[in-house]
Amino acid sequence: RVFYDKLTFIYLEMPKFNKTAEQLENRFEKWLYVLRNLNRLERVPDRLRERVFDKLFKVAEIARFSTEQVRSYEDSLKYYRDLKNSLDTAFDEGKEEGMKKGKEEGIKKGKEEGMRKGKEEGKKEALATVVRLMNAQGKPPLEIAKMTALPLEDVEKIIHNDKSSY
């Protein structure tokens, strides 16, 4: 009777798996070979030169360490992690500080640029007012251009109220 059709049990009888490294045909057989022979392997067989098995053998190598070697390994890991965390924290703090300074400089430069443009616009508007007043007094455009040091074309644009070009 099927209890649950999504659940499958596979029973492996490891003593019955007797293939050599050269006889392995697929990854499943490679895993069985490793599980059965890991304690007897001195080196990684060529047929098992895959990334997943390289990681497995590195972990298995650490598992063979003596108590002293394990302690030394864990100390070196702790030192590495502490150093990495310190560097990561310093990097993040530096990045944050740099962004803050950059923002402050950007605001300062933006204000300076705004002030400069405002002054330029103010000067243009003042000159345009002078041109309009002189025109209202009946002065010819050529004379207005000489007195304001503006090009004749700009004086005529102001007189004709063409704000888009001046």
C-alpha positions as a LaTeX table, in Angstrom:
\begin{tabular}{lrrr}
\hline
Residue & $x$ (\AA) & $y$ (\AA) & $z$ (\AA) \\
\hline
Arg1 & 0.00 & 0.00 & 0.00 \\
Val2 & 1.36 & 3.45 & $-0.99$ \\
Phe3 & 1.56 & 5.70 & 2.05 \\
Tyr4 & 2.59 & 8.90 & 0.20 \\
Asp5 & 3.43 & 8.98 & $-3.51$ \\
Lys6 & 5.92 & 11.89 & $-3.16$ \\
Leu7 & 8.09 & 10.04 & $-0.67$ \\
Thr8 & 10.65 & 7.54 & $-1.88$ \\
Phe9 & 13.09 & 5.45 & 0.09 \\
Ile10 & 16.21 & 4.08 & $-1.53$ \\
Tyr11 & 18.24 & 1.57 & 0.42 \\
Leu12 & 21.89 & 1.23 & $-0.46$ \\
Glu13 & 23.91 & $-1.76$ & 0.57 \\
Met14 & 27.35 & $-0.23$ & 0.44 \\
Pro15 & 29.29 & $-3.51$ & 0.83 \\
Lys16 & 27.78 & $-4.65$ & $-2.47$ \\
Phe17 & 29.10 & $-1.61$ & $-4.36$ \\
Asn18 & 32.44 & $-2.86$ & $-5.68$ \\
Lys19 & 33.22 & $-0.68$ & $-8.70$ \\
Thr20 & 36.71 & 0.74 & $-9.10$ \\
Ala21 & 37.36 & 4.41 & $-9.88$ \\
Glu22 & 37.90 & 3.55 & $-13.57$ \\
Gln23 & 34.50 & 1.83 & $-13.80$ \\
Leu24 & 32.46 & 4.83 & $-12.60$ \\
Glu25 & 29.98 & 5.97 & $-15.24$ \\
Asn26 & 27.87 & 8.75 & $-13.70$ \\
Arg27 & 27.82 & 11.15 & $-10.75$ \\
Phe28 & 25.63 & 8.85 & $-8.64$ \\
Glu29 & 28.21 & 6.09 & $-8.90$ \\
Lys30 & 30.96 & 8.58 & $-8.11$ \\
Trp31 & 29.18 & 9.59 & $-4.92$ \\
Leu32 & 28.75 & 5.95 & $-3.92$ \\
Tyr33 & 32.42 & 5.31 & $-4.58$ \\
Val34 & 33.47 & 8.30 & $-2.47$ \\
Leu35 & 31.19 & 7.36 & 0.42 \\
Arg36 & 32.46 & 3.78 & 0.42 \\
Asn37 & 36.18 & 4.55 & $-0.02$ \\
Leu38 & 36.77 & 7.98 & 1.51 \\
Asn39 & 38.63 & 6.66 & 4.53 \\
Arg40 & 41.01 & 4.67 & 2.28 \\
Leu41 & 41.80 & 7.29 & $-0.35$ \\
Glu42 & 45.23 & 8.92 & $-0.17$ \\
Arg43 & 44.69 & 11.17 & $-3.20$ \\
Val44 & 41.78 & 12.28 & $-5.37$ \\
Pro45 & 41.24 & 9.85 & $-8.29$ \\
Asp46 & 41.30 & 11.49 & $-11.73$ \\
Arg47 & 37.71 & 10.39 & $-12.41$ \\
Leu48 & 36.60 & 12.49 & $-9.43$ \\
Arg49 & 38.20 & 15.76 & $-10.57$ \\
Glu50 & 35.04 & 17.86 & $-10.32$ \\
Arg51 & 34.41 & 20.96 & $-8.25$ \\
Val52 & 31.91 & 19.28 & $-5.94$ \\
Phe53 & 34.34 & 16.47 & $-5.11$ \\
Asp54 & 37.25 & 18.89 & $-4.70$ \\
Lys55 & 35.24 & 20.67 & $-2.00$ \\
Leu56 & 34.37 & 17.35 & $-0.38$ \\
Phe57 & 38.00 & 16.26 & $-0.24$ \\
Lys58 & 39.07 & 19.60 & 1.28 \\
Val59 & 36.50 & 19.18 & 4.04 \\
Ala60 & 37.51 & 15.54 & 4.54 \\
Glu61 & 41.14 & 16.61 & 4.84 \\
Ile62 & 40.22 & 19.00 & 7.66 \\
Ala63 & 38.27 & 16.21 & 9.36 \\
Arg64 & 41.52 & 14.17 & 9.56 \\
Phe65 & 43.32 & 16.89 & 11.55 \\
Ser66 & 44.66 & 16.16 & 15.00 \\
Thr67 & 43.27 & 18.11 & 17.96 \\
Glu68 & 46.21 & 20.52 & 17.79 \\
Gln69 & 45.78 & 21.01 & 14.02 \\
Val70 & 42.03 & 21.62 & 14.43 \\
Arg71 & 42.68 & 24.25 & 17.10 \\
Ser72 & 45.30 & 25.93 & 14.90 \\
Tyr73 & 42.98 & 25.80 & 11.88 \\
Glu74 & 40.07 & 27.31 & 13.84 \\
Asp75 & 42.35 & 30.04 & 15.23 \\
Ser76 & 43.51 & 30.94 & 11.73 \\
Leu77 & 39.88 & 31.01 & 10.53 \\
Lys78 & 38.94 & 33.27 & 13.44 \\
Tyr79 & 41.86 & 35.60 & 12.67 \\
Tyr80 & 40.92 & 35.67 & 8.98 \\
Arg81 & 37.23 & 36.39 & 9.72 \\
Asp82 & 38.11 & 39.11 & 12.26 \\
Leu83 & 40.45 & 40.76 & 9.75 \\
Lys84 & 37.91 & 40.50 & 6.94 \\
Asn85 & 35.14 & 41.96 & 9.12 \\
Ser86 & 37.43 & 44.83 & 10.16 \\
Leu87 & 38.28 & 45.59 & 6.54 \\
Asp88 & 34.65 & 45.32 & 5.43 \\
Thr89 & 33.56 & 47.66 & 8.23 \\
Ala90 & 36.31 & 50.14 & 7.41 \\
Phe91 & 35.35 & 50.00 & 3.73 \\
Asp92 & 31.67 & 50.58 & 4.50 \\
Glu93 & 32.46 & 53.46 & 6.86 \\
Gly94 & 34.81 & 55.03 & 4.31 \\
Lys95 & 32.22 & 54.67 & 1.58 \\
Glu96 & 29.56 & 56.26 & 3.77 \\
Glu97 & 31.88 & 59.13 & 4.74 \\
Gly98 & 32.87 & 59.66 & 1.11 \\
Met99 & 29.24 & 59.80 & 0.02 \\
Lys100 & 28.47 & 62.32 & 2.78 \\
Lys101 & 31.41 & 64.55 & 1.79 \\
Gly102 & 30.51 & 64.23 & $-1.88$ \\
Lys103 & 26.94 & 65.24 & $-1.15$ \\
Glu104 & 28.08 & 68.26 & 0.89 \\
Glu105 & 30.48 & 69.34 & $-1.89$ \\
Gly106 & 27.75 & 68.83 & $-4.49$ \\
Ile107 & 25.35 & 71.02 & $-2.52$ \\
Lys108 & 28.02 & 73.70 & $-2.08$ \\
Lys109 & 28.91 & 73.69 & $-5.79$ \\
Gly110 & 25.22 & 73.71 & $-6.69$ \\
Lys111 & 24.64 & 76.77 & $-4.53$ \\
Glu112 & 27.65 & 78.52 & $-6.06$ \\
Glu113 & 26.46 & 77.69 & $-9.58$ \\
Gly114 & 22.96 & 78.89 & $-8.72$ \\
Met115 & 24.29 & 82.15 & $-7.34$ \\
Arg116 & 26.45 & 82.70 & $-10.44$ \\
Lys117 & 23.54 & 82.00 & $-12.79$ \\
Gly118 & 21.28 & 84.21 & $-10.69$ \\
Lys119 & 23.74 & 87.09 & $-10.95$ \\
Glu120 & 24.00 & 86.60 & $-14.72$ \\
Glu121 & 20.22 & 86.57 & $-15.08$ \\
Gly122 & 19.99 & 89.67 & $-12.88$ \\
Lys123 & 22.51 & 91.52 & $-15.03$ \\
Lys124 & 20.69 & 90.50 & $-18.22$ \\
Glu125 & 17.36 & 91.63 & $-16.81$ \\
Ala126 & 18.85 & 94.96 & $-15.68$ \\
Leu127 & 20.34 & 95.57 & $-19.13$ \\
Ala128 & 17.04 & 94.63 & $-20.76$ \\
Thr129 & 15.27 & 97.17 & $-18.53$ \\
Val130 & 17.78 & 99.87 & $-19.52$ \\
Val131 & 17.29 & 99.00 & $-23.22$ \\
Arg132 & 13.48 & 99.24 & $-22.85$ \\
Leu133 & 13.72 & 102.58 & $-21.03$ \\
Met134 & 16.06 & 104.03 & $-23.65$ \\
Asn135 & 13.78 & 102.72 & $-26.40$ \\
Ala136 & 10.79 & 104.34 & $-24.65$ \\
Gln137 & 12.71 & 107.63 & $-24.66$ \\
Gly138 & 13.03 & 107.32 & $-28.45$ \\
Lys139 & 16.71 & 106.41 & $-28.70$ \\
Pro140 & 17.56 & 104.43 & $-31.88$ \\
Pro141 & 18.70 & 100.77 & $-31.48$ \\
Leu142 & 22.23 & 101.51 & $-32.76$ \\
Glu143 & 22.77 & 104.18 & $-30.10$ \\
Ile144 & 21.34 & 101.88 & $-27.39$ \\
Ala145 & 23.74 & 99.14 & $-28.51$ \\
Lys146 & 26.72 & 101.50 & $-28.23$ \\
Met147 & 25.71 & 102.79 & $-24.80$ \\
Thr148 & 25.00 & 99.33 & $-23.30$ \\
Ala149 & 27.82 & 97.48 & $-25.11$ \\
Leu150 & 25.26 & 94.92 & $-26.29$ \\
Pro151 & 25.21 & 93.52 & $-29.84$ \\
Leu152 & 22.65 & 95.27 & $-32.05$ \\
Glu153 & 20.80 & 91.96 & $-32.57$ \\
Asp154 & 20.30 & 91.56 & $-28.79$ \\
Val155 & 19.04 & 95.15 & $-28.47$ \\
Glu156 & 16.51 & 94.55 & $-31.25$ \\
Lys157 & 15.34 & 91.28 & $-29.65$ \\
Ile158 & 14.79 & 93.07 & $-26.34$ \\
Ile159 & 12.92 & 95.90 & $-28.03$ \\
His160 & 10.70 & 93.42 & $-29.86$ \\
Asn161 & 10.16 & 91.56 & $-26.56$ \\
Asp162 & 11.72 & 88.24 & $-27.74$ \\
Lys163 & 12.76 & 86.75 & $-24.36$ \\
Ser164 & 13.58 & 83.30 & $-25.69$ \\
Ser165 & 16.72 & 84.39 & $-27.55$ \\
Tyr166 & 18.27 & 86.92 & $-25.18$ \\
\hline
\end{tabular}
